Short mmCIF file of C-alpha atoms in Angstrom, two decimals:
data_model
loop_
_atom_site.label_atom_id
_atom_site.label_comp_id
_atom_site.label_asym_id
_atom_site.label_seq_id
_atom_site.Cartn_x
_atom_site.Cartn_y
_atom_site.Cartn_z
CA MET R 23 -10.71 1.20 -30.88
CA LYS R 24 -11.06 -2.36 -32.46
CA ASP R 25 -8.34 -2.01 -35.36
CA LEU R 26 -5.87 -0.37 -32.08
CA VAL R 27 -6.89 -3.86 -30.20
CA LEU R 28 -6.18 -6.37 -33.31
CA ARG R 29 -2.41 -4.65 -33.44
CA GLN R 30 -1.73 -5.38 -29.80
CA ILE R 31 -3.93 -8.74 -30.12
CA TYR R 32 -1.23 -10.00 -33.64
CA ASP R 33 1.74 -7.55 -31.48
CA MET R 34 4.43 -10.13 -32.16
CA LYS R 35 5.32 -8.79 -28.00
CA LEU R 36 3.31 -12.01 -27.06
CA PHE R 37 5.59 -14.48 -27.88
CA ASN R 38 8.11 -13.10 -25.64
CA ILE R 39 6.33 -13.63 -22.65
CA SER R 40 6.93 -16.76 -21.15
CA ASP R 41 5.18 -16.63 -18.10
CA LEU R 42 1.40 -18.35 -19.13
CA ASP R 43 -0.39 -16.39 -16.19
CA ILE R 44 0.70 -12.87 -17.37
CA LEU R 45 0.39 -14.21 -20.74
CA LEU R 46 -3.39 -15.62 -20.27
CA HIS R 47 -4.30 -12.02 -18.17
CA GLU R 48 -2.78 -9.89 -21.33
CA ILE R 49 -4.92 -11.80 -23.72
CA LEU R 50 -8.40 -11.72 -21.87
CA LYS R 51 -7.70 -8.09 -21.28
CA CYS R 52 -6.96 -7.53 -25.26
CA THR R 53 -10.15 -9.64 -26.04
CA ARG R 54 -12.32 -7.86 -23.69
CA GLU R 55 -11.49 -4.70 -25.02
CA MET R 56 -11.67 -5.69 -28.39
CA LEU R 57 -15.14 -7.21 -28.04
CA ASN R 58 -16.64 -4.48 -25.55
CA ALA R 59 -16.91 -7.66 -23.74
CA ASP R 60 -17.72 -6.88 -18.94
CA ALA R 61 -15.71 -9.66 -17.96
CA GLY R 62 -14.49 -13.06 -18.97
CA THR R 63 -12.63 -16.16 -18.33
CA ILE R 64 -9.85 -18.06 -19.96
CA TYR R 65 -10.13 -22.52 -19.05
CA ILE R 66 -6.89 -23.73 -19.65
CA LYS R 67 -6.34 -28.43 -20.74
CA GLU R 68 -4.74 -30.14 -18.67
CA GLY R 69 -5.24 -33.44 -18.35
CA ASP R 70 -9.20 -34.68 -19.13
CA TYR R 71 -10.61 -31.47 -17.27
CA LEU R 72 -10.97 -27.90 -18.36
CA LYS R 73 -8.92 -25.48 -15.68
CA PHE R 74 -10.17 -22.17 -14.33
CA HIS R 75 -6.78 -19.93 -14.90
CA ILE R 76 -7.95 -16.82 -15.33
CA PHE R 77 -10.89 -14.27 -14.00
CA GLN R 78 -11.53 -10.87 -14.75
CA ASN R 79 -14.65 -8.24 -14.54
CA ASP R 80 -14.60 -4.84 -14.64
CA SER R 81 -17.68 -4.14 -12.86
CA LEU R 82 -16.84 -5.88 -9.67
CA SER R 83 -13.95 -4.11 -7.55
CA TYR R 84 -10.11 -5.42 -6.68
CA GLU R 85 -11.44 -7.37 -3.43
CA GLU R 86 -13.98 -8.59 -5.06
CA VAL R 87 -12.07 -9.87 -8.22
CA TYR R 88 -9.60 -11.01 -5.78
CA LYS R 89 -12.32 -12.78 -3.27
CA SER R 90 -14.00 -14.16 -6.77
CA TYR R 91 -10.29 -15.47 -7.77
CA TYR R 92 -9.99 -17.82 -4.44
CA ILE R 93 -13.04 -19.32 -5.05
CA LEU R 94 -12.51 -20.68 -8.61
CA LYS R 95 -8.62 -21.33 -8.58
CA ASP R 96 -8.90 -25.00 -7.78
CA TYR R 97 -12.30 -24.67 -10.56
CA LYS R 98 -12.23 -28.29 -13.41
CA LEU R 99 -14.44 -29.26 -16.03
CA PRO R 100 -14.40 -32.55 -17.04
CA LEU R 101 -13.55 -32.62 -20.23
CA PHE R 102 -15.52 -36.95 -20.73
CA ILE R 103 -19.14 -35.72 -19.76
CA LYS R 104 -20.72 -33.80 -23.08
CA ASN R 105 -24.18 -31.92 -23.13
CA LYS R 106 -23.34 -30.34 -20.11
CA TYR R 107 -20.51 -27.10 -19.56
CA LEU R 108 -20.22 -24.68 -22.44
CA ALA R 109 -16.58 -24.35 -21.59
CA VAL R 110 -16.83 -28.04 -22.39
CA ASP R 111 -18.87 -28.67 -25.23
CA ALA R 112 -17.40 -25.58 -27.52
CA PHE R 113 -13.87 -26.99 -26.84
CA LEU R 114 -15.38 -30.96 -28.11
CA THR R 115 -16.61 -29.09 -31.21
CA LYS R 116 -14.31 -26.92 -31.57
CA LYS R 117 -17.06 -24.34 -32.24
CA ILE R 118 -17.50 -21.12 -30.98
CA ILE R 119 -21.05 -20.92 -28.73
CA VAL R 120 -22.75 -17.86 -28.17
CA VAL R 121 -25.65 -17.68 -25.20
CA ASP R 122 -27.32 -14.95 -25.41
CA ASP R 123 -29.17 -15.47 -22.20
CA ILE R 124 -28.51 -17.70 -19.67
CA TYR R 125 -31.11 -17.86 -17.45
CA ASN R 126 -33.45 -18.55 -21.00
CA THR R 127 -32.45 -22.02 -21.57
CA ASN R 128 -31.24 -24.89 -20.20
CA GLU R 129 -29.30 -26.46 -23.18
CA TYR R 130 -26.25 -26.18 -20.21
CA GLU R 131 -25.42 -26.88 -16.89
CA LEU R 132 -24.42 -22.93 -15.93
CA SER R 133 -25.99 -22.87 -11.55
CA GLY R 134 -22.49 -21.79 -11.28
CA THR R 135 -22.24 -18.87 -12.61
CA LYS R 136 -25.41 -18.29 -11.75
CA GLU R 137 -24.76 -18.79 -7.90
CA PHE R 138 -21.60 -16.70 -8.68
CA ASP R 139 -24.03 -13.79 -9.66
CA GLU R 140 -25.50 -14.33 -6.63
CA ARG R 141 -23.08 -14.31 -4.37
CA PHE R 142 -21.25 -11.69 -6.42
CA ASN R 143 -24.67 -9.65 -6.48
CA TYR R 144 -24.08 -9.87 -11.03
CA LYS R 145 -25.87 -10.56 -13.00
CA THR R 146 -24.53 -12.52 -16.37
CA CYS R 147 -26.64 -12.38 -19.50
CA SER R 148 -25.13 -12.99 -22.99
CA ILE R 149 -21.60 -15.08 -22.84
CA ILE R 150 -19.32 -16.15 -26.10
CA THR R 151 -17.01 -19.50 -25.90
CA VAL R 152 -14.06 -19.68 -28.11
CA PRO R 153 -11.66 -22.84 -28.29
CA LEU R 154 -8.17 -22.32 -28.90
CA ILE R 155 -6.11 -24.71 -31.57
CA HIS R 156 -3.61 -24.98 -32.26
CA PRO R 157 -3.41 -23.97 -36.05
CA ILE R 158 -0.33 -26.09 -36.42
CA LYS R 159 -1.05 -28.97 -34.95
CA ASN R 160 -4.49 -29.06 -34.40
CA GLU R 161 -5.09 -29.25 -30.60
CA ILE R 162 -7.02 -27.72 -28.59
CA LEU R 163 -5.65 -25.85 -25.96
CA GLY R 164 -7.76 -24.39 -24.18
CA VAL R 165 -11.50 -21.80 -24.26
CA VAL R 166 -11.54 -18.38 -23.79
CA GLN R 167 -15.47 -16.96 -22.48
CA LEU R 168 -16.60 -13.85 -22.82
CA VAL R 169 -19.26 -11.97 -20.64
CA ASN R 170 -22.03 -9.06 -21.08
CA LYS R 171 -20.73 -7.51 -24.39
CA LYS R 172 -22.36 -3.54 -23.55
CA VAL R 173 -22.47 -0.93 -25.85
CA ASN R 174 -21.78 2.48 -24.99
CA GLY R 175 -22.75 1.27 -21.97
CA GLU R 176 -24.99 -0.64 -22.01
CA LEU R 177 -25.69 -4.47 -22.22
CA SER R 178 -25.95 -6.33 -25.85
CA PHE R 179 -25.65 -9.61 -27.89
CA PHE R 180 -22.50 -11.23 -29.15
CA GLY R 181 -22.91 -11.40 -32.79
CA GLU R 182 -21.51 -12.81 -36.09
CA LYS R 183 -19.62 -9.84 -36.10
CA ASP R 184 -17.34 -11.31 -32.90
CA LYS R 185 -17.68 -14.90 -33.89
CA GLU R 186 -15.68 -13.09 -37.30
CA PHE R 187 -13.10 -11.03 -35.26
CA LEU R 188 -13.12 -14.25 -32.45
CA SER R 189 -11.38 -16.56 -35.51
CA MET R 190 -9.42 -14.65 -37.44
CA PHE R 191 -7.39 -14.37 -34.05
CA SER R 192 -7.67 -17.40 -31.93
CA SER R 193 -5.52 -19.22 -33.68
CA PHE R 194 -2.41 -16.06 -33.33
CA ILE R 195 -3.44 -16.72 -28.97
CA SER R 196 -3.51 -20.38 -28.82
CA LEU R 197 0.34 -20.20 -30.86
CA SER R 198 0.82 -17.77 -28.12
CA VAL R 199 -0.70 -20.15 -25.60
CA SER R 200 1.61 -23.27 -26.28
CA LYS R 201 5.05 -21.51 -26.85
CA ALA R 202 4.58 -20.29 -22.84
CA GLN R 203 3.53 -23.78 -22.13
CA ASN R 204 6.65 -25.05 -23.48
CA ASP R 205 8.22 -22.45 -21.61
CA VAL R 206 7.41 -23.68 -18.98
CA ILE R 207 7.95 -27.12 -19.35
CA LYS R 208 11.81 -26.10 -20.05
CA LEU R 209 11.29 -23.99 -17.02
CA GLU R 210 10.46 -27.20 -14.91
CA MET R 211 13.61 -29.17 -16.47
CA LEU R 212 15.66 -26.49 -14.82
CA ASN R 213 14.69 -26.31 -11.57
CA GLU R 214 14.11 -30.11 -11.12
CA GLN R 215 18.26 -30.14 -12.58
CA LEU R 216 19.33 -26.93 -9.40
CA GLU R 217 16.73 -28.91 -7.43
CA LYS R 218 19.42 -31.77 -7.38
CA ALA R 219 22.29 -29.49 -6.92
CA ASN R 220 20.91 -27.33 -4.30
CA LYS R 221 18.90 -28.77 -2.28
CA GLU R 222 17.59 -25.43 -0.54
CA LEU R 223 17.31 -23.76 -3.45
CA GLU R 224 14.04 -26.41 -3.88
CA LYS R 225 12.51 -24.48 -1.09
CA LYS R 226 12.71 -20.83 -2.94
CA VAL R 227 11.82 -22.69 -6.51
CA GLU R 228 8.70 -24.00 -4.81
CA LYS R 229 7.80 -20.45 -3.25
CA GLU R 230 7.95 -18.55 -6.27
CA ILE R 231 5.83 -21.32 -8.01
CA LEU R 232 3.46 -21.13 -5.49
CA ASP R 233 3.85 -17.58 -6.40
CA ASN R 234 3.06 -17.69 -9.84
CA GLN R 235 -0.45 -19.65 -9.14
CA ASN R 236 -1.40 -16.21 -7.89
CA LYS R 237 0.29 -14.15 -11.06
CA SER R 238 -3.26 -13.04 -12.05
CA THR R 239 -4.93 -11.14 -8.46
CA ILE R 240 -1.47 -9.68 -7.70
CA ILE R 241 -1.01 -8.06 -10.56
CA PHE R 242 -4.09 -5.82 -9.01
CA HIS R 243 -1.81 -5.45 -5.25
CA GLN R 244 1.29 -4.78 -7.36
CA SER R 245 1.59 -1.61 -6.63
CA LYS R 246 1.80 -1.89 -3.28
CA LEU R 247 3.73 -4.26 -2.61
CA SER R 248 6.32 -2.05 -4.17
CA SER R 249 6.93 -0.16 -1.97
CA MET R 250 6.79 -2.41 1.38
CA GLY R 251 10.90 -2.62 1.48
CA GLU R 252 10.20 0.83 1.72
CA LEU R 253 8.20 0.88 4.42
CA ILE R 254 9.84 -1.67 6.38
CA GLY R 255 13.47 0.96 6.29
CA ASN R 256 11.48 3.63 7.60
CA ILE R 257 9.88 1.44 10.49
CA ALA R 258 13.28 0.83 11.22
CA HIS R 259 14.53 4.18 10.97
CA GLN R 260 11.70 5.22 12.75
CA TRP R 261 11.85 2.71 15.91
CA LYS R 262 15.65 3.72 16.75
CA GLU R 263 15.32 6.06 18.78
CA PRO R 264 12.58 4.12 20.86
CA LEU R 265 14.87 1.34 20.85
CA GLY R 266 18.17 3.49 21.72
CA ILE R 267 15.90 4.91 24.99
CA ILE R 268 14.05 1.35 26.30
CA SER R 269 17.71 -0.10 25.81
CA ALA R 270 19.22 2.62 27.94
CA LEU R 271 16.14 3.12 30.32
CA ALA R 272 16.84 -1.24 30.98
CA SER R 273 20.33 -0.93 31.09
CA GLY R 274 20.33 1.87 33.87
CA LEU R 275 17.96 -0.08 36.22
CA LYS R 276 20.18 -3.61 35.76
CA THR R 277 22.90 -1.32 37.04
CA ASN R 278 21.28 0.07 39.90
CA ILE R 279 19.72 -3.74 41.06
CA GLU R 280 23.07 -4.91 40.24
CA TYR R 281 24.63 -2.69 42.66
CA ASP R 282 21.79 -2.09 45.75
CA ASN R 283 21.48 1.41 44.40
CA ILE R 284 17.31 1.05 43.53
CA ASN R 285 15.61 4.17 43.92
CA LYS R 286 11.76 3.03 44.07
CA ASN R 287 10.64 6.35 42.56
CA ASP R 288 13.63 7.22 40.16
CA SER R 289 12.19 3.25 39.00
CA ILE R 290 8.91 3.60 38.83
CA ILE R 291 9.20 7.05 36.61
CA LYS R 292 11.46 5.04 34.39
CA LEU R 293 9.18 1.95 33.92
CA ILE R 294 6.64 3.99 32.90
CA GLN R 295 9.17 5.72 29.90
CA ILE R 296 9.33 2.40 28.85
CA VAL R 297 6.05 1.29 28.68
CA ASP R 298 5.65 4.84 27.22
CA THR R 299 8.09 4.14 24.67
CA THR R 300 6.57 0.56 23.97
CA GLN R 301 3.16 1.83 23.66
CA LYS R 302 4.74 4.89 20.81
CA LEU R 303 6.01 1.45 19.47
CA SER R 304 3.27 -0.87 19.11
CA THR R 305 1.01 2.38 17.94
CA MET R 306 4.15 3.26 14.97
CA ILE R 307 3.73 -0.70 13.81
CA ASP R 308 -0.39 -0.88 13.19
CA SER R 309 -0.13 2.69 11.48
CA PHE R 310 1.94 0.95 8.88
CA LYS R 311 0.60 -2.56 9.31
CA ASP R 312 -3.75 -0.44 8.37
CA PHE R 313 -2.06 0.62 5.88
CA TYR R 314 -2.43 -2.87 3.74
CA LYS R 315 -5.98 -3.97 4.70
CA VAL R 316 -7.71 -5.00 2.58
CA GLU R 317 -11.03 -2.67 2.31
CA SER R 318 -14.47 -3.79 0.56
CA ALA R 319 -16.55 -0.61 2.10
CA LYS R 320 -16.13 3.14 1.46
CA GLU R 321 -15.61 5.93 3.86
CA ASN R 322 -15.79 9.35 4.29
CA PHE R 323 -12.22 10.44 5.11
CA ASN R 324 -9.70 13.53 5.96
CA ILE R 325 -7.62 14.83 2.40
CA ALA R 326 -4.80 16.08 4.25
CA ASN R 327 -4.18 13.32 7.09
CA GLU R 328 -3.86 9.98 4.64
CA ILE R 329 -1.55 12.29 2.91
CA HIS R 330 0.60 13.30 6.00
CA LYS R 331 0.29 9.40 6.42
CA CYS R 332 1.98 9.05 3.26
CA LEU R 333 4.21 11.01 4.42
CA GLU R 334 5.29 8.74 7.30
CA PHE R 335 5.31 6.25 4.49
CA ALA R 336 8.21 7.66 2.89
CA GLU R 337 10.10 9.54 5.33
CA ASN R 338 12.88 7.91 5.38
CA ALA R 339 13.47 8.07 1.56
CA LEU R 340 12.60 11.89 0.94
CA ILE R 341 15.25 12.24 4.18
CA LYS R 342 18.14 9.65 2.59
CA ASN R 343 17.26 11.30 -0.93
CA LYS R 344 17.89 14.93 0.51
CA ILE R 345 14.20 15.77 -0.92
CA GLU R 346 12.39 18.65 0.43
CA VAL R 347 8.91 18.37 0.65
CA THR R 348 6.68 21.77 0.88
CA LEU R 349 3.06 21.61 1.96
CA GLU R 350 -0.02 23.56 1.31
CA LEU R 351 -3.19 21.92 2.62
CA ASP R 352 -7.06 22.55 2.88
CA GLU R 353 -7.02 20.01 6.06
CA SER R 354 -10.76 20.59 6.43
CA LEU R 355 -11.30 18.92 2.76
CA LYS R 356 -12.61 15.43 2.84
CA ILE R 357 -13.78 12.78 0.44
CA TYR R 358 -15.58 9.28 -0.14
CA GLY R 359 -14.08 6.17 -1.85
CA LEU R 360 -11.41 3.57 -0.32
CA LYS R 361 -9.19 5.23 1.96
CA ASN R 362 -6.37 2.63 2.00
CA GLU R 363 -5.95 3.29 -2.03
CA PHE R 364 -6.21 6.38 -1.61
CA ILE R 365 -3.92 6.43 0.16
CA GLN R 366 -1.82 4.48 -1.82
CA ALA R 367 -2.22 6.10 -5.33
CA VAL R 368 -1.01 9.48 -3.26
CA LEU R 369 2.14 7.12 -1.98
CA ASN R 370 2.33 5.70 -5.47
CA ILE R 371 3.50 9.07 -7.50
CA ILE R 372 5.94 9.89 -4.34
CA ASN R 373 7.88 7.22 -4.78
CA SER R 374 7.55 8.18 -8.75
CA VAL R 375 9.07 11.47 -8.12
CA ILE R 376 11.46 9.96 -5.66
CA ASP R 377 13.02 7.22 -8.49
CA THR R 378 13.21 10.24 -10.47
CA PHE R 379 14.72 12.51 -8.85
CA ILE R 380 17.23 9.40 -7.80
CA GLU R 381 17.76 8.34 -11.95
CA LYS R 382 17.36 11.98 -13.44
CA THR R 383 19.40 14.55 -10.78
CA ASN R 384 22.76 14.80 -9.28
CA ILE R 385 22.61 14.37 -5.14
CA ASP R 386 23.79 18.06 -4.08
CA GLU R 387 21.37 19.50 -6.04
CA LYS R 388 18.04 21.11 -4.72
CA ARG R 389 15.51 18.85 -4.93
CA TYR R 390 12.06 19.91 -3.78
CA ILE R 391 7.94 18.49 -3.64
CA PHE R 392 5.62 20.54 -3.37
CA ILE R 393 1.81 19.72 -2.57
CA LYS R 394 -1.07 21.76 -2.48
CA LEU R 395 -4.48 20.67 -1.89
CA TYR R 396 -7.74 23.36 -1.75
CA LEU R 397 -11.31 23.49 -3.06
CA LYS R 398 -12.23 24.84 -6.27
CA ASN R 399 -16.03 25.57 -7.70
CA GLU R 400 -16.82 22.57 -5.83
CA SER R 401 -14.27 20.84 -6.94
CA ILE R 402 -11.17 19.63 -4.81
CA TYR R 403 -7.78 19.44 -6.40
CA LEU R 404 -4.19 17.56 -5.33
CA ILE R 405 -1.41 18.93 -6.85
CA ILE R 406 2.22 16.67 -6.79
CA LYS R 407 4.76 19.28 -8.69
CA ASP R 408 8.32 18.79 -8.48
CA ASN R 409 11.85 20.20 -9.59
CA SER R 410 12.79 16.83 -11.52
CA GLY R 411 13.46 18.37 -14.92
CA GLU R 412 11.62 15.66 -16.53
CA LYS R 413 9.70 16.03 -19.77
CA ILE R 414 7.02 13.75 -20.84
CA ILE R 415 7.59 13.19 -24.27
CA ASN R 416 4.82 10.28 -24.28
CA ARG R 417 2.20 10.20 -21.57
CA ASN R 418 0.56 6.56 -22.67
CA LYS R 419 4.04 5.25 -22.68
CA ILE R 420 4.98 6.53 -18.71
CA LEU R 421 1.75 4.76 -17.54
CA ASP R 422 2.76 1.78 -19.62
CA ASP R 423 6.32 2.04 -18.19
CA ASP R 424 4.94 3.49 -14.70
CA LYS R 425 2.46 0.42 -13.43
CA GLY R 426 2.32 2.39 -9.38
CA LEU R 427 1.20 5.64 -11.68
CA PHE R 428 -1.20 3.32 -13.27
CA MET R 429 -2.49 2.21 -10.21
CA SER R 430 -2.76 5.53 -9.47
CA LYS R 431 -4.32 6.34 -12.33
CA LEU R 432 -7.10 3.29 -12.27
CA ILE R 433 -7.88 4.20 -8.33
CA ILE R 434 -8.83 7.77 -8.78
CA GLU R 435 -10.74 6.94 -11.65
CA LYS R 436 -12.46 4.28 -10.60
CA TYR R 437 -12.89 4.86 -6.74
CA HIS R 438 -13.08 8.06 -5.84
CA ASN R 439 -14.44 9.93 -9.09
CA GLY R 440 -11.75 11.56 -10.33
CA THR R 441 -9.07 11.75 -12.78
CA ILE R 442 -5.67 12.87 -12.95
CA SER R 443 -3.14 13.92 -15.35
CA PHE R 444 0.39 14.54 -15.51
CA LYS R 445 2.22 17.98 -16.88
CA ASP R 446 5.73 19.22 -17.86
CA VAL R 447 6.01 23.45 -15.38
CA VAL R 448 8.35 25.49 -15.69
CA TYR R 449 8.26 27.92 -12.07
CA ASN R 450 9.96 30.13 -9.87
CA TYR R 451 10.60 28.78 -6.48
CA LYS R 452 13.15 30.71 -4.06
CA LYS R 453 13.80 33.52 -6.75
CA VAL R 454 16.02 30.16 -9.08
CA ASP R 455 14.32 28.98 -11.75
CA CYS R 456 12.82 25.78 -11.77
CA LYS R 457 10.71 23.20 -14.46
CA GLY R 458 10.14 19.36 -13.55
CA MET R 459 6.62 17.32 -13.13
CA GLU R 460 2.96 18.52 -12.15
CA TYR R 461 0.47 15.82 -11.40
CA ILE R 462 -2.76 16.94 -11.06
CA ILE R 463 -5.57 14.85 -9.60
CA THR R 464 -9.28 16.24 -8.96
CA LEU R 465 -11.79 15.02 -7.26
CA ALA R 466 -15.97 15.97 -7.49
#
């Protein structure tokens, strides 16, 4: 496992990542995997301070990571204060520092970490901190901190081998970070030139810069945001008929009033129709709005109901691309988990199938999606199958290329105690041989 992660760390593709936040996110992920660390942070030098940039924690939920990022995003450690902060000492001494138990040491100021533990019901034990030193310029760029080493699921301590591994690739990380920082500087210079040429573009550039500050958190919600356009299109599609009804009724009332042809009962009936139609529109938009609420608590929910909701969200894309959906659902089955996240996981798969149809098949061909939900041997199975003709060459590459499927896998495994897999299938439907992909979600 460590050899694999080391190859990832030394992959020259890191030099092609010019976005600093995305690069730091990948670096921290690979570093934690190599040392089996549960959590970690990265601080980057800015002036006389070490500024917090990236935070990851496998034990916390998406929502807790999201909240903790916003608590820490403006956090800075002063470099002019010695012998107080662990990260600052590692930076100033250019040494890797290990603390086996933060609750049994008085050497550093760790009150912030302890407050974090109390707020999020977490327990920080061991910490290892490595300075990022540019091997050519001998310039210190920042520090990486890893928290809570785990061996076979149990807390352990960071040892000498861990320090050796960090020493081996910290220089390579520093080179990657330095290049990304230079790329950011070049990008800022380009933006300044564009701002002088076009004042209107200034607002867009500022918005992009502001959005980039939140990238490490937005990554966790990327899949949900990617479907926003499709959902808005579906809202517009579903609103056309009710709005047409309201317009026709209002025009009729206006004409009657203009020609003094007012019938009280008829007018009341039309006004009631307008009110009822408006309430229908309100209910419709609420269903879309609720989908984007951040959930923090699990609940029991009916699986079939949420599948129907997924198909509502995707209805416009399904109709537009002439995709026929066939359902075979056990309407009684329930699961305990995060309802909106489950919807997102299923919707990601459906959207992935739609994209495959668009890319791999002709619009005139018959396009099918089959969704089956059933209980077998005390496990719940949700099967989504298509006839896209897609063939799996590399399962891992599919997850790497399709972030929606990657997020679906993460959501099902982490929040619903389940698994998700996929395979090629060949079957017969309406006396026609079909082949495509089958996605299998298993829920305990």
